JSON list of C-alpha atoms in Angstrom, two decimals:
[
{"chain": "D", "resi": 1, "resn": "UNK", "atom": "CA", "xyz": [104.78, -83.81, -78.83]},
{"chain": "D", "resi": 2, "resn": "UNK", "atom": "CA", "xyz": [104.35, -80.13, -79.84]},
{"chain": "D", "resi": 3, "resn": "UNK", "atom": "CA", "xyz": [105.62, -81.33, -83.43]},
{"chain": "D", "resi": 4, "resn": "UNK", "atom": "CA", "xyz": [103.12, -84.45, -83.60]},
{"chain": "D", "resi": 5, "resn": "UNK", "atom": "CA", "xyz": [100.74, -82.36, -82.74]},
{"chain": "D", "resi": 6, "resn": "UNK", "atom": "CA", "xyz": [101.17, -79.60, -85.48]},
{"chain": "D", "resi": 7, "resn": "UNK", "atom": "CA", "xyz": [101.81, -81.98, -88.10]},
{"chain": "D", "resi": 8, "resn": "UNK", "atom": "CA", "xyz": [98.19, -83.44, -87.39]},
{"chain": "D", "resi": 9, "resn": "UNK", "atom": "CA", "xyz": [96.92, -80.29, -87.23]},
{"chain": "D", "resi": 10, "resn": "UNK", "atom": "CA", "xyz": [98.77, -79.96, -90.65]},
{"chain": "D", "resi": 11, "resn": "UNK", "atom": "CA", "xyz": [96.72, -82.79, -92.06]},
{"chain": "D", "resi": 12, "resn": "UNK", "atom": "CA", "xyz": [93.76, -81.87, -90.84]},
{"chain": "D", "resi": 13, "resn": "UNK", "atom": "CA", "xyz": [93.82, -78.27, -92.02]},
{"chain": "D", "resi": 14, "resn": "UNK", "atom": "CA", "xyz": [94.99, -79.71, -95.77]},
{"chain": "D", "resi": 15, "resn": "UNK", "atom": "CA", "xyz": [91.93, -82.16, -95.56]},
{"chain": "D", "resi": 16, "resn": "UNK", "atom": "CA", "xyz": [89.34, -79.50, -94.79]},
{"chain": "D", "resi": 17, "resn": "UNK", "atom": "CA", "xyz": [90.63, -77.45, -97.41]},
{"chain": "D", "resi": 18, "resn": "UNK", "atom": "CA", "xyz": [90.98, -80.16, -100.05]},
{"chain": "D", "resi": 19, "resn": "UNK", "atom": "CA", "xyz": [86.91, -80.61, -98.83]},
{"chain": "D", "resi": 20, "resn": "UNK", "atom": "CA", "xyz": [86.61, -77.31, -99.22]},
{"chain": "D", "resi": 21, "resn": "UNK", "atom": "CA", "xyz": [88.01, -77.01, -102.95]},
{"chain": "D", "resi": 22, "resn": "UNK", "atom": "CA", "xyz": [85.64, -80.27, -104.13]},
{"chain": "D", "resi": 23, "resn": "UNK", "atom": "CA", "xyz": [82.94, -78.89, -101.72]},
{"chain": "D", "resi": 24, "resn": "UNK", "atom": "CA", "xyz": [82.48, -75.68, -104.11]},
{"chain": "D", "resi": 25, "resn": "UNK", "atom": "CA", "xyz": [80.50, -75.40, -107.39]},
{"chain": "D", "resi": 26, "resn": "UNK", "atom": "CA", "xyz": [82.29, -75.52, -110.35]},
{"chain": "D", "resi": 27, "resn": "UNK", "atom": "CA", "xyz": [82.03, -71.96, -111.41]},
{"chain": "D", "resi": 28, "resn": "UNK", "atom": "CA", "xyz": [82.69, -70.20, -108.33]},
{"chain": "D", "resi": 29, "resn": "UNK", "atom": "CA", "xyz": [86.01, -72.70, -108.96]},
{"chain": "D", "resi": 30, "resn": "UNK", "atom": "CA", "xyz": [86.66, -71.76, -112.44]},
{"chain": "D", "resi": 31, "resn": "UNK", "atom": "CA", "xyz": [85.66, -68.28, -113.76]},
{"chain": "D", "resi": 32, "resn": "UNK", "atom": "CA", "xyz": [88.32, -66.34, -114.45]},
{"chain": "D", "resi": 33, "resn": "UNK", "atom": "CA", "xyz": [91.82, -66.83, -116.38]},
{"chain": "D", "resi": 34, "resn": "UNK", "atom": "CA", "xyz": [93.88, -69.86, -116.81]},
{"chain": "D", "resi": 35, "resn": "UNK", "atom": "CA", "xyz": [97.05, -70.68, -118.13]},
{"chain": "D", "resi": 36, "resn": "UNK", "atom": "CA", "xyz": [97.99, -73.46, -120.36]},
{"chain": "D", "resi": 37, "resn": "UNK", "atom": "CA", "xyz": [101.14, -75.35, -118.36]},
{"chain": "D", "resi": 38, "resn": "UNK", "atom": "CA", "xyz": [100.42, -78.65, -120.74]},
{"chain": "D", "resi": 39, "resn": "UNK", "atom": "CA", "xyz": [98.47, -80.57, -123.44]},
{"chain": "D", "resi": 40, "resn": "UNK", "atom": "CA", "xyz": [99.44, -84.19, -123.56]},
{"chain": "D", "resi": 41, "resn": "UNK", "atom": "CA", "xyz": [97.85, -87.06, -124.97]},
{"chain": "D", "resi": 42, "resn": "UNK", "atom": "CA", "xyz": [97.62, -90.69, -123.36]},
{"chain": "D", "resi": 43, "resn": "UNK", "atom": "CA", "xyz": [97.29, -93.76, -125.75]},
{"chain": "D", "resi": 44, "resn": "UNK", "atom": "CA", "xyz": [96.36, -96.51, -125.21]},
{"chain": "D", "resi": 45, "resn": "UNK", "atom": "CA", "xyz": [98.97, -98.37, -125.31]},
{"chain": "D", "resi": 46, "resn": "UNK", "atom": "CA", "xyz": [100.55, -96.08, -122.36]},
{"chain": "D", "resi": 47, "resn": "UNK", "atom": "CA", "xyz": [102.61, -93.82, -124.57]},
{"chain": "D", "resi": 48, "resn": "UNK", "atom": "CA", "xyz": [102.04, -90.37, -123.79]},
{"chain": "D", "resi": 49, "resn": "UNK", "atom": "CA", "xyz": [102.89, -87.64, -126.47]},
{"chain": "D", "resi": 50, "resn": "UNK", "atom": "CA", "xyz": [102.64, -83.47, -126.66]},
{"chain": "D", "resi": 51, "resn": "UNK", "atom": "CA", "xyz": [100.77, -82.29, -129.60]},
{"chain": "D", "resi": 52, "resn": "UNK", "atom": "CA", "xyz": [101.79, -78.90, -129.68]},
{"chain": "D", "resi": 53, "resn": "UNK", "atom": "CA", "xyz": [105.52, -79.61, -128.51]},
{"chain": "D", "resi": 54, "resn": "UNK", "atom": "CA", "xyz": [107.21, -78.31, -125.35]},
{"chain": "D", "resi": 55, "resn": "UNK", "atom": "CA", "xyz": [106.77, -75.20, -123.92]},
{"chain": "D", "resi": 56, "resn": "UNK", "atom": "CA", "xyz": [103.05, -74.91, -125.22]},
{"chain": "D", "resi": 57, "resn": "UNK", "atom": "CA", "xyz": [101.56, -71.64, -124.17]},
{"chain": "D", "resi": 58, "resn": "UNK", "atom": "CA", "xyz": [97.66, -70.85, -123.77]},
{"chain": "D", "resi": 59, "resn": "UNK", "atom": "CA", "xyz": [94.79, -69.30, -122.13]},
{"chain": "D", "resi": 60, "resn": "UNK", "atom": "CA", "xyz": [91.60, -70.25, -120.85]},
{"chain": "D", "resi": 61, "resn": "UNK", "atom": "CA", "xyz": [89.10, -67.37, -119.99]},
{"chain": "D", "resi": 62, "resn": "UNK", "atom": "CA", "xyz": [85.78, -68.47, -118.57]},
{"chain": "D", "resi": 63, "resn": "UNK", "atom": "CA", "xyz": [83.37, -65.49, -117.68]},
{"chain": "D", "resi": 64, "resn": "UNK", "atom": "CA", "xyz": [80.62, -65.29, -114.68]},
{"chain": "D", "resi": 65, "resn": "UNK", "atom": "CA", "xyz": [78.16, -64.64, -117.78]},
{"chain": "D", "resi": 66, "resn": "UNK", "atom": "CA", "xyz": [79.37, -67.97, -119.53]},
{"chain": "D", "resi": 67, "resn": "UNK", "atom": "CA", "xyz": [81.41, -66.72, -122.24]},
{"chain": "D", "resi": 68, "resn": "UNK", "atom": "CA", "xyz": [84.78, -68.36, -122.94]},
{"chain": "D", "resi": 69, "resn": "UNK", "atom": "CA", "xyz": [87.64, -67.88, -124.87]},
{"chain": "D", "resi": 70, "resn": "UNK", "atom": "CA", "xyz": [90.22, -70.61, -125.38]},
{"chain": "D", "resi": 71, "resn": "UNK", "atom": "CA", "xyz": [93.49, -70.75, -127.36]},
{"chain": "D", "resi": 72, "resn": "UNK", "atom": "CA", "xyz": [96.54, -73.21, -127.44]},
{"chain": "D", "resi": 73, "resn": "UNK", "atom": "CA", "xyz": [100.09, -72.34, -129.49]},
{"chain": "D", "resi": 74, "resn": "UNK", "atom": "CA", "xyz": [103.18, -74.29, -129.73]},
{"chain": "D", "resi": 75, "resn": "UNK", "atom": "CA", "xyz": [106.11, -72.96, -128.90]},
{"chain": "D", "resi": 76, "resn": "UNK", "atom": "CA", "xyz": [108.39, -74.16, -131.97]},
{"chain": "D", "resi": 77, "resn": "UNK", "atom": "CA", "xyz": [106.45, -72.61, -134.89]},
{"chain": "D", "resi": 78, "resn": "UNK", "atom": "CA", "xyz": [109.26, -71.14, -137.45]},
{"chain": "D", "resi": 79, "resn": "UNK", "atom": "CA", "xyz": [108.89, -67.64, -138.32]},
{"chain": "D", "resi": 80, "resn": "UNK", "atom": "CA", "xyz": [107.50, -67.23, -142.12]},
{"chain": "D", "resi": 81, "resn": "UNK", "atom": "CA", "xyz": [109.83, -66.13, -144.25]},
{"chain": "D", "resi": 82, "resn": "UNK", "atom": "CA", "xyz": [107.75, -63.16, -145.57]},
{"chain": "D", "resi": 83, "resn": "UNK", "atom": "CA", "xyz": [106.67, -60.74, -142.51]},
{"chain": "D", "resi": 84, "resn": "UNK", "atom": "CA", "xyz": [103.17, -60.81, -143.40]},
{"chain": "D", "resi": 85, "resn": "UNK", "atom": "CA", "xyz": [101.17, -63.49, -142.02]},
{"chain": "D", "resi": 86, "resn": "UNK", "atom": "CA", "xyz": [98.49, -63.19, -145.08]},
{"chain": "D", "resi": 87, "resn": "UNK", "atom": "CA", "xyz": [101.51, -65.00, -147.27]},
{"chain": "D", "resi": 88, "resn": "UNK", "atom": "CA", "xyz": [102.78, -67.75, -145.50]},
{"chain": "D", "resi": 89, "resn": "UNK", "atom": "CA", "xyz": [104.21, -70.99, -148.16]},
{"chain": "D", "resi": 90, "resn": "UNK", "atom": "CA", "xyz": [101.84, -73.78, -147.92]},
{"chain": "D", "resi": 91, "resn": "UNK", "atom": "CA", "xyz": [103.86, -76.07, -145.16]},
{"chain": "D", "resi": 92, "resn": "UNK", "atom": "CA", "xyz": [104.10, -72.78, -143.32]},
{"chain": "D", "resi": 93, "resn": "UNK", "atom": "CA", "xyz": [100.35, -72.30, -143.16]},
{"chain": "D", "resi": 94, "resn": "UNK", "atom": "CA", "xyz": [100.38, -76.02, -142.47]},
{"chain": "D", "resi": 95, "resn": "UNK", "atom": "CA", "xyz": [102.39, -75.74, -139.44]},
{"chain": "D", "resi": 96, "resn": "UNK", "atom": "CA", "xyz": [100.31, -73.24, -137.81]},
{"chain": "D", "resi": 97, "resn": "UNK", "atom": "CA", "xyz": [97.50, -75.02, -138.11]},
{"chain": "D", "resi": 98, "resn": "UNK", "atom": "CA", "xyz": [98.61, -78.32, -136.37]},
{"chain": "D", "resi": 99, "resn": "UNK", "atom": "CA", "xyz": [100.39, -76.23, -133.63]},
{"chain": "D", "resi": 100, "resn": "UNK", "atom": "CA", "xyz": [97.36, -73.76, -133.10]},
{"chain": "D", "resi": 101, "resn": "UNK", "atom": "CA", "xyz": [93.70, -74.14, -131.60]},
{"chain": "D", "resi": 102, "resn": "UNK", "atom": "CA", "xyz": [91.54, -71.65, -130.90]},
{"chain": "D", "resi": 103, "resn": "UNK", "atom": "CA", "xyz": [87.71, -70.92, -129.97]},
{"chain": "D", "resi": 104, "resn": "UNK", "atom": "CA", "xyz": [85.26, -69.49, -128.23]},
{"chain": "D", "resi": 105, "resn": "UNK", "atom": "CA", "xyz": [81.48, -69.72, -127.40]},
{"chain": "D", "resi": 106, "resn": "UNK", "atom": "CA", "xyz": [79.54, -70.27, -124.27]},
{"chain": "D", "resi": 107, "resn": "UNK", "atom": "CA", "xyz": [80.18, -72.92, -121.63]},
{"chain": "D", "resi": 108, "resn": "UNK", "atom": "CA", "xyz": [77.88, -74.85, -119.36]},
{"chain": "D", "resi": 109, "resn": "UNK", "atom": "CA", "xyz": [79.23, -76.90, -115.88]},
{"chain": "D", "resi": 110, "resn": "UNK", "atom": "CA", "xyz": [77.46, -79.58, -114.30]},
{"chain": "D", "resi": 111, "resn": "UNK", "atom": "CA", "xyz": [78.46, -79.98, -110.57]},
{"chain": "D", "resi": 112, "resn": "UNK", "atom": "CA", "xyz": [77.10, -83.69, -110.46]},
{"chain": "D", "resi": 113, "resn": "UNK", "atom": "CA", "xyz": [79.36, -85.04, -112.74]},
{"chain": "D", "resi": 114, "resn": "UNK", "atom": "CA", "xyz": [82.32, -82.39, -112.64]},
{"chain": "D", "resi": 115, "resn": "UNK", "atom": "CA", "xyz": [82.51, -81.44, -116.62]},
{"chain": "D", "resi": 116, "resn": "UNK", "atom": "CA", "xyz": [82.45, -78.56, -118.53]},
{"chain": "D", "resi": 117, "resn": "UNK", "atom": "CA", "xyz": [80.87, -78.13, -121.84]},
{"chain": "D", "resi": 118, "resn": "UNK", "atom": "CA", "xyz": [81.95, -75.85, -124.39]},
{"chain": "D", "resi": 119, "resn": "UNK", "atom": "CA", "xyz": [79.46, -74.51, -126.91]},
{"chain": "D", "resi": 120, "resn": "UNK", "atom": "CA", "xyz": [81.77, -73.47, -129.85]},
{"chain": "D", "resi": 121, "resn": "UNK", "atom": "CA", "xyz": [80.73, -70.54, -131.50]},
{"chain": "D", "resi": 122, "resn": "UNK", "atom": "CA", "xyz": [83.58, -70.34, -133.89]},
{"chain": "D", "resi": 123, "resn": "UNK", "atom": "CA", "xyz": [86.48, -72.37, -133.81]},
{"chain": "D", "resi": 124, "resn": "UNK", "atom": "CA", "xyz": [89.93, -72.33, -135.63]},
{"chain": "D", "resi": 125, "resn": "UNK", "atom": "CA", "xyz": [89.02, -75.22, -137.61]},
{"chain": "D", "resi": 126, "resn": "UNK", "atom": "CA", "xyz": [85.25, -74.71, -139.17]},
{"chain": "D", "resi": 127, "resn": "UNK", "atom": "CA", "xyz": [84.50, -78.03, -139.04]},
{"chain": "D", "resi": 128, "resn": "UNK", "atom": "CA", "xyz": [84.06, -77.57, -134.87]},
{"chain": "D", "resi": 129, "resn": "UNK", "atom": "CA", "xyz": [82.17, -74.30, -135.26]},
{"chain": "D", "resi": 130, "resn": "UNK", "atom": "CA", "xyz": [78.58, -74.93, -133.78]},
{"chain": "D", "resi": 131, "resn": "UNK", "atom": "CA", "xyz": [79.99, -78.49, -131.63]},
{"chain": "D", "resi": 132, "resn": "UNK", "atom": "CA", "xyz": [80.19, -78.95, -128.07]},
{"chain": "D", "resi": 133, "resn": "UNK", "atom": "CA", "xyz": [83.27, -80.60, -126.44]},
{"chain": "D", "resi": 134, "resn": "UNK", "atom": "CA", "xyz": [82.78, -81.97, -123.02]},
{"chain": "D", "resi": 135, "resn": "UNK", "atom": "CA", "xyz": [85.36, -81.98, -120.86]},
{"chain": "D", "resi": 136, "resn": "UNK", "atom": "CA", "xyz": [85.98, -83.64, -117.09]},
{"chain": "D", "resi": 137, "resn": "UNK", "atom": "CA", "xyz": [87.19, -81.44, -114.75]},
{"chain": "D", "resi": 138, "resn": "UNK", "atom": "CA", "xyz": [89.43, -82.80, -111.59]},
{"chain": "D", "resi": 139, "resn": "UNK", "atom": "CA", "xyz": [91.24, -80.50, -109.76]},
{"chain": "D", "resi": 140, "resn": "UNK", "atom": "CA", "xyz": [94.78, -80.28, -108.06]},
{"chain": "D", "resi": 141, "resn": "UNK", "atom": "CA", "xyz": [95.42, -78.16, -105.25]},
{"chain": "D", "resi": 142, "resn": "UNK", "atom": "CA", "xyz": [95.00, -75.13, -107.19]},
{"chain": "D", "resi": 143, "resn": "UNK", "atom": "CA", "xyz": [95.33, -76.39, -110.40]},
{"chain": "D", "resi": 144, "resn": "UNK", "atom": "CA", "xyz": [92.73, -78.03, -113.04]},
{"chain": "D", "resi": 145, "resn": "UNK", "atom": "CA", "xyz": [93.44, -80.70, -115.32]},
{"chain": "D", "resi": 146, "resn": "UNK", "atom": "CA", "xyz": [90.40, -81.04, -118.24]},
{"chain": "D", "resi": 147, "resn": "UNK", "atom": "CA", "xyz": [90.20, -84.63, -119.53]},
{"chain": "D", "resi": 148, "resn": "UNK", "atom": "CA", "xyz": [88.47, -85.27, -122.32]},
{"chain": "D", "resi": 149, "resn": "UNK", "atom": "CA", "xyz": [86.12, -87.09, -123.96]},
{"chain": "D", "resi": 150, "resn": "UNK", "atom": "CA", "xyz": [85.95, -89.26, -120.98]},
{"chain": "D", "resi": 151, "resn": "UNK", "atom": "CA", "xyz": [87.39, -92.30, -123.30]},
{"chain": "D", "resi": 152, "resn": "UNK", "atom": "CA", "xyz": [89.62, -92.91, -126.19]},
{"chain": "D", "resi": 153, "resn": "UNK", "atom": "CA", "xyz": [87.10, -94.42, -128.79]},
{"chain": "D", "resi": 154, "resn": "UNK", "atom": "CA", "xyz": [85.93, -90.63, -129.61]},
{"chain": "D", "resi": 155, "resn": "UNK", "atom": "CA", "xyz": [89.21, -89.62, -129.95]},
{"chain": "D", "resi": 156, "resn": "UNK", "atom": "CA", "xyz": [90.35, -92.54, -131.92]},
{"chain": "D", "resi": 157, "resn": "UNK", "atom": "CA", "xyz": [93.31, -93.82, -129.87]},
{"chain": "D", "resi": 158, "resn": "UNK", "atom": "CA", "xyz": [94.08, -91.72, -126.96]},
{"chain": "D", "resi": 159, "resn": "UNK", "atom": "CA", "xyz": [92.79, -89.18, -124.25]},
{"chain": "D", "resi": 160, "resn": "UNK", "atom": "CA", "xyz": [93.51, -85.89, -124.44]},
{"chain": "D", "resi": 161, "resn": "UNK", "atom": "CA", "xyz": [94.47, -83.83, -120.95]},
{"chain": "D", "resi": 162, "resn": "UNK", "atom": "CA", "xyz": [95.31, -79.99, -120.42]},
{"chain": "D", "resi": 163, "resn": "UNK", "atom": "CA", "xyz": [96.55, -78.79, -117.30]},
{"chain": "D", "resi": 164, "resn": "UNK", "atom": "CA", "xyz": [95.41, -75.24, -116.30]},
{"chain": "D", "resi": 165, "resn": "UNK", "atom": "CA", "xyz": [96.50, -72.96, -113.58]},
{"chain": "D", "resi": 166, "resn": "UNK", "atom": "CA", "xyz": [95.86, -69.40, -112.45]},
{"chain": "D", "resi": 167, "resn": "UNK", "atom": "CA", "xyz": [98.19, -67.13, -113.50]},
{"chain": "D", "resi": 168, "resn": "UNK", "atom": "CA", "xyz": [100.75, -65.35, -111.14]}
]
């Protein structure tokens, strides 16, 4: 009995705090640091991929004055053969590009609807600088995964999905 009764108490207590986590406005739930643990994509044909590789590293910094800094690197990028970054071959150059993404700007949450939008002040790739990207935000005990856009025709083909978590 004393173990029935704990385990409830168990489910309970996981309930209210699950409550509790949804129950909070976005930024008192997200300023701060994050850590990248994935970036996946998910066709739609059901295939899901990893842009950036295995082992993709990143951070997420979201400040209580709405700043943000964001950047995404894959973990198999081959060293340049010359040490100075400035004179990397072409398919070098190349190669950091498609396994790199970084920005930063201002962000804006909306509680109703659980996104985040990112005002990109400058972004890796100039063609973003100035954009917004809107993201969904659903949370997992303690963790965040961002989808976004909220559908694949934006995208092209597939959704995109990073998975955040606080680090340790």
């Amino acid at each position: 009995l004393t173990a029935l009764i704990s385990l409830v108490w168990l489910a309970v207590a996981a309930g209210v705090a699950v409550a509790q986590e949804k129950a909070l406005p976005l930024k008192q739930q997200l300023v701060g640091t994050w850590t990248l643990v994935d970036v996946y994509f998910e066709w739609q044909d059901g295939r899901r991929t990893q842009p950036y590789g295995p082992n993709v590293k990143g951070r997420l910094v979201l400040d209580q004055n709405g700043l943000f800094g964001f950047q995404v690197i894959g973990a198999d990028r081959p060293k340049f053969k010359s040490s100075n970054r400035r004179e990397g071959t072409p398919e070098e150059n190349a190669t950091v590009v498609r396994m790199t993404e970084s920005f930063f700007g201002t962000y804006s949450l909306n509680d109703a609807d659980q996104t985040i939008t990112l005002q990109l002040d400058r972004a890796m790739f100039p063609n973003w600088d100035g954009t917004d990207r809107k993201y969904r935000v659903v949370f997992k005990g303690g963790e965040i995964l961002t989808v976004g856009p909220p559908t694949p025709s934006a995208t092209g083909s597939y959704i995109p999905n990073q998975l955040w978590k606080r680090p340790k």
